[in-house]
Amino acid sequence: MRSYDDTLPLQPPVRLPEEATLAAAVRAAPLAEELKPEGSDAEVLAFWADHCRERLATDEGLLLELIRMFLAREPHPGRVPEELTGLGLVRQAEPYTLSWLGLWTARLIIAETTGQDVPVMGSLADADAAALLHGLRSYPEAERGEELAGWLKGRDTDAAAAEIASVLGTVSPLSRAVGVELLSSDFGESGRSALSGLLEEPRLGAVIAARTGREDRQPAPGEIAWVLVDMAAALLEFGGETGEVIESIAMGMGAEEQAGTIAILAFGDHPWTGQVLRVFIDHHPDERVAAAARKALRRLHGLADVHN
């Protein structure tokens, strides 16, 4: 099946019922009678997923309509293809919205075609701290609080804060930003204490200080490039506009100053440096800055060759 969009921005979580309810929706779908889906709930859902994949693969218009409705997450203003209602993916009464089965199917297809696992509300309750932060990257504030409450249920607050703090140095830039935000705003003194204990860590401490406004921890010269890339990479990971990524490093500076700042990024040794430089190469409106980014990328590749 063709990909709808390989650069799909991170999608907010969906609410889905338990497997038995989804399987019952399959059995009640108008087209289910002619297909006759029998077996356990899991078998019914697996059969239905295969059928939906095959049908949508033969009609890209149906696929795009399903994905559009999933991305919009709001009632469809006009009529929708009858096959989507026949498959049980769209509720049959106006205003047309995706059914639970439609949300489930669209989520499955998005995961298969773009590699993005759209989170399901409540699914992170038993996750470890790294998986929690990864899952929460796309959560709006209210849903994030709800999911975090489920994760904290039965956990000691101090121990939970320490667990999140322990993974901040190894997770992705956006996961790290989420973790710092959680510890600074949702965990009270336990969270703030856990962050304070990391301030002297190389690089990680400098990022924490920058994100929490801690002026008592200034970045060392060798940390500046790492911090700049980490904060820009978090925007890039979320699917932010290229202008936002550029401004996070430009910070209102003129082209000459930006070019000078870009030149040091290659020495930061951040795993996302190449991707951030690519944004400046491909999208910065000033050729001087784009040229500085190209030079920095060549230097980055040269340094990598030396280390390898």
Coordinates of C-alpha atoms in Angstrom, one line a residue:
M1 CA 0.0 0.0 0.0
R2 CA 1.4 3.5 -0.8
S3 CA 2.3 5.8 2.0
Y4 CA -0.1 8.6 2.6
D5 CA 2.6 10.9 4.0
D6 CA 6.0 9.8 5.1
T7 CA 6.5 13.0 7.1
L8 CA 3.1 13.0 9.0
P9 CA 3.3 15.2 12.1
L10 CA 2.9 13.4 15.4
Q11 CA -0.8 12.6 15.9
P12 CA -2.7 13.1 19.2
P13 CA -3.9 9.9 21.0
V14 CA -7.2 8.2 20.2
R15 CA -9.7 6.6 22.5
L16 CA -10.6 3.1 21.7
P17 CA -12.8 0.5 23.5
E18 CA -11.7 -3.0 24.4
E19 CA -11.2 -5.6 21.7
A20 CA -14.6 -7.3 22.3
T21 CA -16.4 -4.0 21.5
L22 CA -14.4 -3.5 18.3
A23 CA -15.1 -7.1 17.2
A24 CA -18.8 -6.6 17.8
A25 CA -18.6 -3.5 15.6
V26 CA -17.1 -5.7 12.8
R27 CA -19.9 -8.2 13.2
A28 CA -22.5 -5.5 12.9
A29 CA -20.9 -3.8 9.9
P30 CA -23.2 -3.9 6.8
L31 CA -20.6 -5.8 4.7
A32 CA -19.9 -8.3 7.4
E33 CA -22.9 -10.4 6.5
E34 CA -21.7 -11.2 2.9
L35 CA -18.2 -11.8 4.1
K36 CA -19.3 -14.1 7.0
P37 CA -16.0 -12.7 9.8
E38 CA -16.3 -15.8 12.4
G39 CA -14.0 -16.9 15.2
S40 CA -12.6 -15.2 18.3
D41 CA -12.6 -11.5 18.7
A42 CA -8.9 -11.3 17.8
E43 CA -9.5 -13.5 14.7
V44 CA -12.4 -11.4 13.6
L45 CA -10.4 -8.2 13.9
A46 CA -7.4 -9.7 12.1
F47 CA -9.6 -10.8 9.2
W48 CA -11.3 -7.4 9.1
A49 CA -8.0 -5.6 9.0
D50 CA -6.8 -7.7 6.1
H51 CA -10.1 -7.1 4.2
C52 CA -9.9 -3.3 4.8
R53 CA -6.2 -3.2 3.7
E54 CA -7.1 -5.0 0.5
R55 CA -10.1 -2.8 -0.3
L56 CA -8.4 0.5 0.5
A57 CA -5.3 -0.6 -1.5
T58 CA -7.5 -0.8 -4.7
D59 CA -9.0 2.6 -4.2
E60 CA -6.7 5.4 -3.2
G61 CA -9.6 7.8 -3.0
L62 CA -11.1 5.7 -0.2
L63 CA -7.8 5.5 1.6
L64 CA -7.2 9.3 1.4
E65 CA -10.8 10.0 2.6
L66 CA -10.3 7.7 5.7
I67 CA -6.9 9.3 6.5
R68 CA -8.3 12.8 6.0
M69 CA -11.2 12.1 8.4
F70 CA -8.7 10.6 11.0
L71 CA -6.4 13.7 10.8
A72 CA -9.3 16.1 11.1
R73 CA -10.9 14.4 14.2
E74 CA -14.1 16.2 13.6
P75 CA -17.4 15.7 11.8
H76 CA -17.3 15.5 8.0
P77 CA -19.3 18.3 6.5
G78 CA -20.5 16.5 3.3
R79 CA -21.3 13.0 2.3
V80 CA -18.7 10.2 2.5
P81 CA -18.2 7.2 0.2
E82 CA -20.8 4.5 0.9
E83 CA -18.1 1.8 1.1
L84 CA -16.6 3.5 4.2
T85 CA -20.0 3.2 6.0
G86 CA -20.4 -0.3 4.6
L87 CA -17.1 -1.3 6.2
G88 CA -18.3 0.1 9.4
L89 CA -15.5 2.7 9.4
V90 CA -17.8 5.7 9.3
R91 CA -21.0 6.2 11.4
Q92 CA -24.0 6.0 9.1
A93 CA -25.9 9.1 10.4
E94 CA -25.0 12.7 9.9
P95 CA -22.8 14.4 10.9
Y96 CA -20.4 11.7 9.6
T97 CA -17.5 10.8 11.9
L98 CA -15.2 7.9 12.1
S99 CA -16.5 5.0 14.2
W100 CA -14.4 3.3 16.8
L101 CA -13.7 0.7 14.1
G102 CA -12.7 3.5 11.7
L103 CA -10.3 5.0 14.2
W104 CA -8.8 1.6 14.9
T105 CA -8.4 0.8 11.2
A106 CA -6.9 4.3 10.3
R107 CA -4.5 4.0 13.2
L108 CA -3.4 0.6 11.9
I109 CA -2.9 1.9 8.4
I110 CA -1.0 5.0 9.5
A111 CA 1.4 2.8 11.5
E112 CA 2.0 0.5 8.5
T113 CA 2.5 3.3 5.9
T114 CA 4.3 6.0 7.9
G115 CA 5.8 4.1 10.8
Q116 CA 4.0 6.3 13.3
D117 CA 2.2 4.5 16.2
V118 CA -0.6 6.8 17.1
P119 CA -1.0 6.3 20.9
V120 CA -4.2 5.0 22.5
M121 CA -5.4 6.6 25.7
G122 CA -4.6 4.4 28.7
S123 CA -2.1 2.2 26.9
L124 CA 0.9 3.7 28.7
A125 CA -0.1 2.7 32.3
D126 CA 2.4 -0.2 32.4
A127 CA 5.1 1.4 30.3
D128 CA 8.6 2.1 31.5
A129 CA 9.7 5.7 31.8
A130 CA 11.3 5.8 28.3
A131 CA 8.3 4.4 26.6
L132 CA 6.0 6.8 28.6
L133 CA 7.9 9.8 27.4
H134 CA 8.0 8.5 23.8
G135 CA 4.3 8.0 23.9
L136 CA 3.4 11.3 25.5
R137 CA 5.2 13.3 22.8
S138 CA 2.0 14.1 20.9
Y139 CA -0.4 14.4 23.8
P140 CA -2.3 17.7 24.3
E141 CA -2.0 19.0 27.9
A142 CA -5.3 17.6 29.2
E143 CA -4.8 14.2 27.7
R144 CA -1.2 14.1 28.9
G145 CA -2.3 14.8 32.5
E146 CA -4.9 12.0 32.2
E147 CA -2.4 9.5 30.9
L148 CA 0.2 10.5 33.4
A149 CA -2.3 10.0 36.2
G150 CA -2.9 6.5 35.0
W151 CA 0.9 5.8 34.9
L152 CA 1.4 7.1 38.4
K153 CA -1.4 5.0 39.9
G154 CA 0.1 2.7 42.4
R155 CA 3.6 4.2 42.0
D156 CA 5.5 6.2 44.6
T157 CA 5.9 9.8 43.4
D158 CA 9.6 10.1 44.4
A159 CA 10.4 6.8 42.7
A160 CA 8.5 7.7 39.6
A161 CA 10.2 11.1 39.3
A162 CA 13.6 9.4 39.7
E163 CA 12.7 6.9 37.1
I164 CA 11.9 9.6 34.5
A165 CA 15.0 11.5 35.4
S166 CA 17.1 8.5 34.9
V167 CA 16.2 8.1 31.2
L168 CA 16.4 11.8 30.2
G169 CA 19.9 11.5 28.8
T170 CA 19.1 8.5 26.6
V171 CA 15.7 9.3 25.0
S172 CA 14.9 11.4 21.9
P173 CA 15.1 15.2 22.0
L174 CA 11.3 15.6 22.1
S175 CA 10.9 12.8 24.7
R176 CA 13.5 14.6 26.8
A177 CA 11.6 17.9 26.5
V178 CA 8.4 16.2 27.6
G179 CA 10.2 14.6 30.6
V180 CA 11.8 17.9 31.7
E181 CA 8.4 19.6 31.4
L182 CA 6.7 16.8 33.4
L183 CA 9.2 16.9 36.2
S184 CA 9.2 20.7 36.4
S185 CA 5.4 21.1 36.4
D186 CA 3.6 17.9 37.3
F187 CA 5.7 16.3 40.0
G188 CA 6.1 19.2 42.5
E189 CA 9.2 19.2 44.7
S190 CA 10.0 15.6 43.8
G191 CA 10.3 16.5 40.1
R192 CA 12.3 19.7 40.7
S193 CA 14.6 17.9 43.0
A194 CA 15.2 15.2 40.5
L195 CA 16.0 17.8 37.8
S196 CA 18.4 19.6 40.2
G197 CA 20.3 16.4 40.7
L198 CA 21.1 16.3 37.0
L199 CA 22.2 19.9 36.5
E200 CA 25.9 19.2 36.6
E201 CA 25.6 16.4 34.1
P202 CA 27.4 17.3 30.9
R203 CA 25.1 18.4 28.1
L204 CA 21.9 17.0 29.8
G205 CA 22.3 19.5 32.6
A206 CA 22.7 22.3 30.2
V207 CA 19.6 21.3 28.3
I208 CA 17.6 21.1 31.6
A209 CA 18.8 24.6 32.6
A210 CA 17.9 26.1 29.3
R211 CA 14.4 24.5 29.3
T212 CA 13.7 25.5 32.9
G213 CA 15.3 28.9 33.0
R214 CA 18.0 28.0 35.5
E215 CA 20.5 30.8 35.3
D216 CA 22.7 29.2 37.9
R217 CA 23.8 26.6 35.3
Q218 CA 25.3 28.2 32.2
P219 CA 26.4 25.9 29.3
A220 CA 30.1 25.4 28.9
P221 CA 31.4 26.4 25.4
G222 CA 31.4 22.8 24.3
E223 CA 27.8 22.3 25.3
I224 CA 26.3 25.3 23.5
A225 CA 26.0 23.5 20.1
W226 CA 24.5 20.4 21.7
V227 CA 21.9 22.4 23.5
L228 CA 20.9 24.3 20.3
V229 CA 20.6 21.2 18.3
D230 CA 18.7 19.3 21.0
M231 CA 16.1 22.1 21.2
A232 CA 15.7 22.4 17.4
A233 CA 15.6 18.7 17.0
A234 CA 12.6 18.5 19.4
L235 CA 10.6 20.8 17.1
L236 CA 11.7 18.8 14.1
E237 CA 10.7 15.5 15.8
F238 CA 7.3 16.9 16.5
G239 CA 6.8 17.8 12.9
G240 CA 7.1 21.6 13.4
E241 CA 7.4 24.0 10.6
T242 CA 10.9 24.5 9.2
G243 CA 10.6 28.2 10.1
E244 CA 10.2 27.3 13.8
V245 CA 13.2 25.0 13.7
I246 CA 15.3 27.8 12.1
E247 CA 14.1 30.4 14.5
S248 CA 14.9 28.2 17.5
I249 CA 18.6 28.6 16.6
A250 CA 18.5 32.0 14.9
M251 CA 16.9 33.7 17.9
G252 CA 16.5 36.9 16.0
M253 CA 20.1 37.2 15.0
G254 CA 21.2 38.7 11.7
A255 CA 22.5 36.5 8.9
E256 CA 26.2 36.9 9.7
E257 CA 25.6 36.0 13.4
Q258 CA 23.5 33.0 12.3
A259 CA 26.2 31.8 10.0
G260 CA 28.7 32.0 12.8
T261 CA 26.4 30.0 15.1
I262 CA 25.7 27.4 12.5
A263 CA 29.5 26.9 12.0
I264 CA 29.9 25.5 15.6
L265 CA 27.0 23.0 15.4
A266 CA 29.2 20.4 13.8
F267 CA 31.3 20.2 16.9
G268 CA 28.4 19.4 19.2
D269 CA 28.4 15.7 18.5
H270 CA 24.6 15.5 18.7
P271 CA 22.9 12.6 16.9
W272 CA 20.4 15.0 15.3
T273 CA 23.0 17.5 14.1
G274 CA 22.9 16.4 10.5
Q275 CA 19.1 16.6 10.3
V276 CA 19.0 20.1 11.8
L277 CA 21.7 21.3 9.4
R278 CA 19.6 19.9 6.5
V279 CA 16.8 22.2 7.5
F280 CA 19.1 25.2 7.2
I281 CA 20.5 24.0 3.9
D282 CA 17.2 23.3 2.3
H283 CA 15.0 26.1 3.8
H284 CA 17.0 29.1 5.0
P285 CA 16.2 32.1 2.9
D286 CA 19.7 33.6 3.2
E287 CA 22.4 31.9 1.1
R288 CA 25.2 32.9 3.6
V289 CA 23.5 30.8 6.3
A290 CA 22.7 28.0 4.0
A291 CA 26.3 27.9 2.8
A292 CA 27.5 27.9 6.5
A293 CA 25.2 24.9 7.1
R294 CA 26.6 23.0 4.1
K295 CA 30.1 23.6 5.3
A296 CA 29.2 22.5 8.8
L297 CA 27.6 19.3 7.4
R298 CA 30.8 18.5 5.4
R299 CA 32.8 19.1 8.6
L300 CA 30.4 16.9 10.6
H301 CA 30.9 14.1 8.1
G302 CA 34.6 14.6 8.2
L303 CA 34.7 14.3 12.0
A304 CA 32.6 11.2 11.8
D305 CA 35.1 9.6 9.4
V306 CA 37.9 10.5 11.8
H307 CA 36.1 8.9 14.8
N308 CA 35.2 5.8 12.8

